[in-house]
Coordinates of C-alpha atoms in Angstrom, one line a residue:
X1 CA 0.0 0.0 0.0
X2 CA 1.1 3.9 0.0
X3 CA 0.9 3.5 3.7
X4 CA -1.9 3.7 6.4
X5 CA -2.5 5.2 9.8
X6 CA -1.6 4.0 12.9
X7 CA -5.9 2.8 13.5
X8 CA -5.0 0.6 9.8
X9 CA -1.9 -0.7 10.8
X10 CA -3.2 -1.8 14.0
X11 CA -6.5 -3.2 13.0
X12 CA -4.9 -5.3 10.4
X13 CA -1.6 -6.4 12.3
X14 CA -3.6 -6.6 15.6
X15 CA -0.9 -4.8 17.7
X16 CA -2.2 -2.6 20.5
X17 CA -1.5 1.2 19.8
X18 CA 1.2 1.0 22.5
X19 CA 3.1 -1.4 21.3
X20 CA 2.4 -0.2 17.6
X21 CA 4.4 3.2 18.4
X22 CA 7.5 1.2 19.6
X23 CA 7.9 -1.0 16.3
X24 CA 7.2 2.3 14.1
X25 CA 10.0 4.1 16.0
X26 CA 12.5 1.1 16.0
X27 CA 11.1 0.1 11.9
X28 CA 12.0 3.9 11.6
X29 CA 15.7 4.2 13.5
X30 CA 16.5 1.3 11.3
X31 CA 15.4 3.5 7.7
X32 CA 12.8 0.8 7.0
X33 CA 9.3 3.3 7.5
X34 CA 8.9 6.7 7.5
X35 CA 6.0 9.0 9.8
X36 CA 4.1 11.7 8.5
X37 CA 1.8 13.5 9.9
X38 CA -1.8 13.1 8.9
X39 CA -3.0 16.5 7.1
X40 CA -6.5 15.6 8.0
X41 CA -5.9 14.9 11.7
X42 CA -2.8 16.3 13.1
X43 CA -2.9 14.3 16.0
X44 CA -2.3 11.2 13.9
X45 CA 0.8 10.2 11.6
X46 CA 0.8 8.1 7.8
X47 CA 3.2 5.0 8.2
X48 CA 4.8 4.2 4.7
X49 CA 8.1 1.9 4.0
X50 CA 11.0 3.8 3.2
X51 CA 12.5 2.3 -0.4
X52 CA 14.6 -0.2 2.0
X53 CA 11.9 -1.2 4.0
X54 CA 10.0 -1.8 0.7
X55 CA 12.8 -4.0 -0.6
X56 CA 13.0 -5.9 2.5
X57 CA 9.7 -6.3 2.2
X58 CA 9.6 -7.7 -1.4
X59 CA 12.4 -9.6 -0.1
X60 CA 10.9 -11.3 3.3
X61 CA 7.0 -11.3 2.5
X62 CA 7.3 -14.2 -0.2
X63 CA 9.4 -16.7 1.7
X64 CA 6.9 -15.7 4.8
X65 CA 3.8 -16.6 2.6
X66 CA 5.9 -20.2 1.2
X67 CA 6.4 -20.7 5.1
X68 CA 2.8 -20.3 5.7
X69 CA 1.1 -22.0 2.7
X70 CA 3.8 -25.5 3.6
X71 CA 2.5 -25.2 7.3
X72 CA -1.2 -24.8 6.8
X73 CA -1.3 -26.6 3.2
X74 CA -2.8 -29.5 4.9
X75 CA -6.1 -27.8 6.4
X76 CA -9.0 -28.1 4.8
X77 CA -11.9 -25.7 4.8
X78 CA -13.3 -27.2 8.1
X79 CA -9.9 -27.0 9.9
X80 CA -10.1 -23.6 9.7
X81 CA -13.4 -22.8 10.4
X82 CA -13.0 -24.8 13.7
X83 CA -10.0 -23.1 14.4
X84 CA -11.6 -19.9 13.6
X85 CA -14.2 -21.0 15.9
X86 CA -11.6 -21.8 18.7
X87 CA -9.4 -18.4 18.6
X88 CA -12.9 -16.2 18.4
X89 CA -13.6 -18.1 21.6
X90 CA -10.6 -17.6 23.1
X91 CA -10.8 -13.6 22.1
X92 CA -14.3 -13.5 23.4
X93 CA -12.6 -15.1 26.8
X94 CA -9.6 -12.8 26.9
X95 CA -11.6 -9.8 26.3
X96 CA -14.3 -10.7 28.8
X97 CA -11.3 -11.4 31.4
X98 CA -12.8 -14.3 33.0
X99 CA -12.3 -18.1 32.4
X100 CA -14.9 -19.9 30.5

């Protein structure tokens, strides 16, 4: 993507905001994102990879995506709807902070 706020990054990497802000600021230190502030909301910034983060990425994201697809290759449609089934429960449980 061009980049996305800190709300997009964290709704699709499902990192808390607190957390979030340390990986942007180490991801940036090492010249692999870049911050700028959102015109539209000053209180928020844009995250976008840098040209070396973005080659990095090229690099890293197929060989993550091979990793994945040899893991989970097995599973059929049903394995993942019952694990689906099984981490929404366990969300539900975490978020509700008591045992089922």
């Amino acid at each position: 993507t061009p980049g996305m706020s800190y709300k997009e990054l964290g709704d699709h990497t499902l990192i808390t905001k607190g957390t979030l802000t340390g990986v942007i600021e180490r991801l940036e230190q090492k010249g692999l994102v870049e911050r700028e502030r959102n015109e539209e909301d000053k209180r928020s910034f844009f995250v976008r990879l840098t040209p070396q983060g973005d080659q990095l990425f090229q690099d890293v994201f197929p060989k993550v995506v091979a990793w994945g697809s040899n893991v989970f290759g097995q599973y059929s449609d049903a394995d993942f709807e019952a694990l689906e089934r099984t981490l929404s429960g366990l969300k539900a449980t975490i978020a509700a902070g008591t045992p089922n």
